[in-house]
Amino acid sequence: MPVEQSNGRVILSHPKGSSAQILLYGATVVSWKAGTKPHPEPAERLFVSSKASLDGSKPVRGGIPVIFPCFGAPTHPEHLKLGQHGFARSETWSFEKIVMDNEAGVSVRLTLETTPSIAAKYDKPFHLAFVVTLAEHQLSTDLHVTNTSTSDMFPPDNLEFQALFHNYIRAPSEDVLIFPLQNLHYYDKTEPTEEGRSKAKLETRSGVDVRKFTDSVYEDAPPKYEATWPGGGIDINVTQLKDLVVWNPQEEAGAKIADMEDKGWEKYVCIEPGFVRGFATIEPGRTWIGQQVLSTIHEERRMNQ
Ligand code: TA6
């Protein structure tokens, strides 16, 4: 059965063995299992802390949290009542429909509209759709943001937001390297300036590691990048998501995270495509679509290195 719903989860199964699980809470992908050409046995590609709350009591520590309408601490005047990373990851979404179900892949669409609890802290009219597509070696996630300020209730007004996929990629944090980020400008959130702002830097490394506490926001990243480690790797291709966040707390910051399992920071790297420097803006009635495609198809070449 390619698409099942049970206990607030949507479960996707591909005929060739890959699978994905999405919580309606936060539209959070909490599992993606995929094989590679030489090793078709699907392996878990995402990290979810064993201490993560999966009951809707707080955002999931792991998987792919959906970040909207703000990244990090809110700065936009319309977002000031929101918590860190906005509300999308902590609201319960609705299953709308199966978009595709064939040999090529399985795709579902979840939606989120305003609720009294959202309206109490965010009064802009919006509609979100989150489309997850599972193929044999790929998982793609698309966030569709629609500015619905075209009704009599809301005067037409632009919608300004940030959006990001907060991917917890399962990888040995001591060995993972991310390419190609060399010569990009980034903000280092681990070294705030005296005024509390992140320090601006130029990336000089060809492969970026996370062996020490890392919280970097790269501006104008390339549309495709990869993470590699001995015996594994993942490719990420993006559309509209012009920025990239790389985060691993290591023990320095990870030991202070209440829902982080012991030494969990050793098992993942957050590689987070987003639109987070400045704000995306859409006119009334328009829709913005940010997409990422995660792929294991090239992992075999790394396995033979
Ligand atoms: O994406 C990196 C980051 O902004 C870090 O600064 C850290 O706060 C991380 O997100 C996790 O945030 P959370 O609100 O999920 O604890």
Coordinates of C-alpha atoms and ligand atoms in Angstrom, one line a residue:
M1 CA 0.0 0.0 0.0
P2 CA 2.0 3.0 -1.2
V3 CA 0.2 5.6 1.0
E4 CA -1.1 4.8 4.5
Q5 CA -2.4 7.1 7.3
S6 CA -2.2 6.0 10.9
N7 CA -1.7 7.7 14.3
G8 CA -1.2 11.1 12.8
R9 CA 1.4 9.9 10.4
V10 CA 1.4 9.6 6.6
I11 CA 3.5 6.6 5.5
L12 CA 4.9 6.4 1.9
S13 CA 6.2 3.1 0.5
H14 CA 7.9 2.9 -2.9
P15 CA 7.6 -0.3 -4.9
K16 CA 11.4 -0.6 -5.0
G17 CA 11.7 -0.5 -1.2
S18 CA 12.3 3.1 -0.1
S19 CA 9.9 4.7 2.4
A20 CA 9.1 7.9 4.2
Q21 CA 7.0 8.9 7.2
I22 CA 5.5 12.3 7.8
L23 CA 3.9 13.5 11.0
L24 CA 0.9 15.7 10.4
Y25 CA 2.3 17.6 13.4
G26 CA 4.6 20.2 11.8
A27 CA 4.4 18.3 8.5
T28 CA 7.7 16.9 9.8
V29 CA 9.3 14.1 7.8
V30 CA 10.6 11.8 10.6
S31 CA 11.9 9.0 8.4
W32 CA 13.3 8.5 5.0
K33 CA 14.8 5.1 4.1
A34 CA 16.6 4.7 0.8
G35 CA 19.1 2.4 -0.7
T36 CA 21.7 3.0 -3.4
K37 CA 22.4 1.2 -6.7
P38 CA 24.9 -1.3 -5.3
H39 CA 23.2 -1.5 -1.9
P40 CA 19.4 -1.5 -2.6
E41 CA 18.7 -2.4 1.1
P42 CA 17.0 0.9 2.3
A43 CA 18.9 2.6 5.2
E44 CA 17.6 5.5 7.4
R45 CA 18.9 8.8 6.0
L46 CA 17.6 11.2 8.7
F47 CA 18.4 11.6 12.4
V48 CA 15.7 11.9 15.0
S49 CA 16.8 12.2 18.6
S50 CA 15.6 9.3 20.8
K51 CA 14.5 12.1 23.2
A52 CA 12.4 13.9 20.5
S53 CA 8.8 14.6 21.3
L54 CA 6.6 13.0 18.6
D55 CA 3.3 13.6 20.3
G56 CA 2.8 17.2 19.2
S57 CA 3.9 18.7 22.5
K58 CA 6.9 20.4 20.9
P59 CA 8.8 20.6 17.6
V60 CA 10.5 17.4 16.6
R61 CA 14.3 17.3 17.4
G62 CA 15.2 15.8 14.0
G63 CA 13.9 14.7 10.6
I64 CA 12.9 17.7 8.4
P65 CA 11.1 20.4 10.4
V66 CA 9.4 23.0 8.1
I67 CA 10.4 26.5 9.0
F68 CA 8.0 29.3 8.2
P69 CA 7.4 32.4 8.3
C70 CA 10.7 33.2 10.1
F71 CA 14.1 31.6 10.6
G72 CA 15.7 31.9 14.0
A73 CA 14.5 34.6 16.3
P74 CA 11.8 36.8 14.6
T75 CA 13.0 40.1 13.2
H76 CA 10.2 41.2 10.9
P77 CA 7.5 43.5 12.5
E78 CA 4.8 41.0 11.5
H79 CA 6.6 38.1 13.2
L80 CA 7.4 39.5 16.6
K81 CA 4.8 37.4 18.4
L82 CA 6.2 34.2 17.0
G83 CA 8.7 31.8 18.6
Q84 CA 12.1 30.8 17.1
H85 CA 11.6 29.3 13.6
G86 CA 8.0 30.4 13.3
F87 CA 4.8 28.3 13.7
A88 CA 4.8 25.8 10.7
R89 CA 6.7 23.1 12.5
S90 CA 4.5 23.2 15.6
E91 CA 1.0 23.2 14.0
T92 CA -1.0 20.2 12.9
W93 CA -1.3 20.1 9.1
S94 CA -4.1 18.4 7.1
F95 CA -3.6 15.5 4.6
E96 CA -5.1 16.9 1.4
K97 CA -4.5 14.2 -1.2
I98 CA -2.2 11.7 -3.0
V99 CA -0.6 13.6 -5.8
M100 CA 1.1 10.7 -7.5
D101 CA 1.2 7.0 -7.0
N102 CA 3.0 5.0 -9.7
E103 CA 6.3 3.1 -10.5
A104 CA 8.2 6.4 -10.6
G105 CA 7.1 7.6 -7.2
V106 CA 4.6 8.3 -4.5
S107 CA 3.7 11.9 -3.7
V108 CA 1.3 13.5 -1.1
R109 CA 0.2 17.0 -0.3
L110 CA -0.4 18.4 3.1
T111 CA -1.9 21.8 3.8
L112 CA -2.0 24.4 6.6
E113 CA -4.3 27.4 6.9
T114 CA -4.6 29.9 9.8
T115 CA -6.2 28.7 13.0
P116 CA -7.3 30.7 16.1
S117 CA -3.9 29.9 17.7
I118 CA -2.0 31.0 14.7
A119 CA -4.2 34.1 14.2
A120 CA -3.5 35.2 17.8
K121 CA 0.2 35.6 16.9
Y122 CA 0.3 36.1 13.1
D123 CA -2.5 38.0 11.3
K124 CA -1.3 37.8 7.7
P125 CA -3.6 35.7 5.4
F126 CA -1.7 32.7 3.9
H127 CA -2.1 29.2 2.6
L128 CA 0.7 26.6 2.9
A129 CA 1.0 23.3 1.0
F130 CA 3.8 20.9 1.6
V131 CA 4.4 18.3 -1.1
V132 CA 6.6 15.2 -0.3
T133 CA 7.6 13.0 -3.2
L134 CA 9.4 9.6 -2.7
A135 CA 11.3 8.0 -5.5
E136 CA 13.6 5.0 -5.4
H137 CA 16.7 7.0 -4.5
Q138 CA 15.2 10.4 -3.9
L139 CA 13.0 12.4 -1.5
S140 CA 11.8 15.8 -2.5
T141 CA 10.0 18.4 -0.4
D142 CA 8.2 21.5 -1.8
L143 CA 6.8 24.3 0.2
H144 CA 4.1 26.3 -1.6
V145 CA 3.3 29.7 0.1
T146 CA 0.3 31.5 -1.2
N147 CA -0.6 35.1 -0.4
T148 CA -4.4 34.9 0.1
S149 CA -4.9 38.6 0.9
T150 CA -7.4 38.9 -2.0
S151 CA -10.6 38.4 0.0
D152 CA -12.9 41.2 1.3
M153 CA -11.6 40.3 4.8
F154 CA -8.1 41.3 4.0
P155 CA -6.9 44.3 2.1
P156 CA -4.5 43.2 -0.7
D157 CA -1.0 43.4 0.8
N158 CA 2.3 41.7 0.0
L159 CA 3.4 38.7 2.1
E160 CA 7.0 38.8 3.4
F161 CA 8.4 35.6 4.9
Q162 CA 11.4 33.3 5.4
A163 CA 11.3 29.5 4.7
L164 CA 13.7 26.7 5.3
F165 CA 13.9 22.9 5.4
H166 CA 15.7 22.1 8.7
N167 CA 17.2 18.7 7.5
Y168 CA 18.9 16.5 10.1
I169 CA 21.0 14.4 7.8
R170 CA 22.2 11.2 9.4
A171 CA 26.0 11.3 9.0
P172 CA 29.1 10.9 11.3
S173 CA 29.7 14.5 12.3
E174 CA 33.4 13.9 12.8
D175 CA 33.9 12.9 9.1
V176 CA 31.2 14.7 7.0
L177 CA 32.3 17.3 4.5
I178 CA 30.0 19.7 2.6
F179 CA 30.8 21.0 -0.9
P180 CA 31.0 23.4 -2.7
L181 CA 30.8 26.3 -0.3
Q182 CA 34.3 27.8 -0.8
N183 CA 34.4 31.6 -1.4
L184 CA 30.8 32.1 -0.2
H185 CA 30.1 34.7 2.4
Y186 CA 28.6 33.4 5.6
Y187 CA 27.5 34.5 9.1
D188 CA 29.0 32.6 12.0
K189 CA 26.3 32.5 14.7
T190 CA 28.8 30.8 17.1
E191 CA 30.8 34.1 17.3
P192 CA 28.4 37.0 17.8
T193 CA 29.8 40.5 17.6
E194 CA 29.7 42.9 20.6
E195 CA 26.3 44.1 19.3
G196 CA 25.1 40.5 19.3
R197 CA 25.1 40.2 15.5
S198 CA 26.6 37.2 13.8
K199 CA 30.1 37.7 12.5
A200 CA 30.5 38.0 8.7
K201 CA 33.1 35.7 7.2
L202 CA 34.4 34.3 3.9
E203 CA 34.5 30.5 3.5
T204 CA 38.0 29.5 2.6
R205 CA 37.6 25.7 3.0
S206 CA 36.9 23.5 -0.1
G207 CA 35.0 21.0 2.1
V208 CA 33.2 22.4 5.1
D209 CA 33.4 20.2 8.3
V210 CA 31.4 20.4 11.5
R211 CA 34.1 18.9 13.8
K212 CA 33.5 21.9 16.1
F213 CA 30.3 23.7 17.1
T214 CA 29.1 25.1 13.8
D215 CA 26.2 27.4 13.1
S216 CA 26.8 29.0 9.7
V217 CA 24.4 30.9 7.4
Y218 CA 25.7 30.9 3.8
E219 CA 24.3 33.6 1.5
D220 CA 23.6 32.9 -2.1
A221 CA 24.6 29.2 -2.0
P222 CA 24.8 27.2 -5.2
P223 CA 21.6 25.3 -6.4
K224 CA 23.3 22.0 -5.7
Y225 CA 25.6 20.7 -3.0
E226 CA 26.6 17.5 -1.5
A227 CA 27.6 16.0 1.9
T228 CA 30.1 13.2 1.8
W229 CA 31.6 10.9 4.5
P230 CA 33.6 7.6 4.3
G231 CA 31.2 5.1 2.7
G232 CA 28.3 7.5 2.2
G233 CA 26.9 10.8 1.0
I234 CA 23.9 12.7 -0.2
D235 CA 23.2 15.2 -2.9
I236 CA 20.9 18.1 -2.5
N237 CA 19.4 20.2 -5.4
V238 CA 17.3 23.2 -4.6
T239 CA 15.0 25.8 -6.2
Q240 CA 14.3 29.2 -4.8
L241 CA 16.2 28.3 -1.6
K242 CA 19.1 30.8 -2.1
D243 CA 20.7 30.4 1.3
L244 CA 22.1 27.4 3.2
V245 CA 22.5 26.8 7.0
V246 CA 25.0 24.3 8.3
W247 CA 24.6 23.4 12.0
N248 CA 26.0 21.0 14.4
P249 CA 26.1 21.9 18.1
Q250 CA 28.8 19.3 19.1
E251 CA 29.0 18.7 22.8
E252 CA 29.6 22.4 23.5
A253 CA 26.0 23.3 22.6
G254 CA 24.4 19.9 22.1
A255 CA 24.7 18.9 25.8
K256 CA 22.5 21.8 26.7
I257 CA 19.6 20.8 24.3
A258 CA 17.0 19.1 26.5
D259 CA 15.6 16.7 23.8
M260 CA 19.0 15.8 22.3
E261 CA 19.9 12.2 23.0
D262 CA 23.3 11.6 24.6
K263 CA 26.0 12.3 22.0
G264 CA 23.3 12.7 19.3
W265 CA 25.4 15.5 17.8
E266 CA 27.9 12.8 16.7
K267 CA 25.2 11.3 14.4
Y268 CA 24.0 14.1 12.1
V269 CA 24.7 17.3 10.3
C270 CA 22.0 19.8 9.7
I271 CA 22.1 20.9 6.1
E272 CA 19.3 23.4 5.7
P273 CA 18.3 25.0 2.4
G274 CA 16.3 28.1 2.9
F275 CA 15.4 31.7 2.0
V276 CA 16.6 33.2 5.3
R277 CA 18.8 36.3 4.5
G278 CA 16.2 39.0 3.9
F279 CA 12.5 38.1 3.2
A280 CA 10.8 36.5 0.2
T281 CA 7.9 38.7 -1.0
I282 CA 4.8 37.6 -2.9
E283 CA 2.0 39.8 -4.1
P284 CA -1.7 39.1 -3.3
G285 CA -2.9 35.9 -5.0
R286 CA 0.6 34.7 -5.9
T287 CA 2.4 31.5 -4.8
W288 CA 6.1 31.0 -4.0
I289 CA 7.5 27.4 -4.3
G290 CA 10.7 26.4 -2.6
Q291 CA 11.9 22.9 -3.4
Q292 CA 14.7 20.6 -2.3
V293 CA 15.6 17.2 -3.8
L294 CA 17.6 14.8 -1.6
S295 CA 19.3 12.0 -3.5
T296 CA 21.4 8.9 -2.6
I297 CA 21.9 7.9 -6.2
H298 CA 25.6 8.9 -6.3
E299 CA 26.4 7.3 -3.0
E300 CA 28.0 4.3 -4.7
R301 CA 30.9 6.4 -6.1
R302 CA 31.7 7.4 -2.5
M303 CA 31.5 3.9 -1.3
N304 CA 34.2 2.8 -3.7
Q305 CA 36.5 5.7 -2.8
Ligands
TA6_1 O1 19.4 26.1 12.0 C1 20.3 26.3 13.0 C2 19.6 26.8 14.2 O2 19.1 28.1 14.0 C3 20.6 26.9 15.4 O3 20.9 28.2 15.8 C4 19.8 26.1 16.5 O4 19.1 27.0 17.3 C5 19.0 25.2 15.7 O5 18.5 26.0 14.6 C6 17.9 24.5 16.4 O6 16.9 25.3 16.8 P1 15.6 24.7 17.7 O7 14.7 25.9 17.8 O8 15.0 23.6 16.9 O9 16.2 24.3 18.9

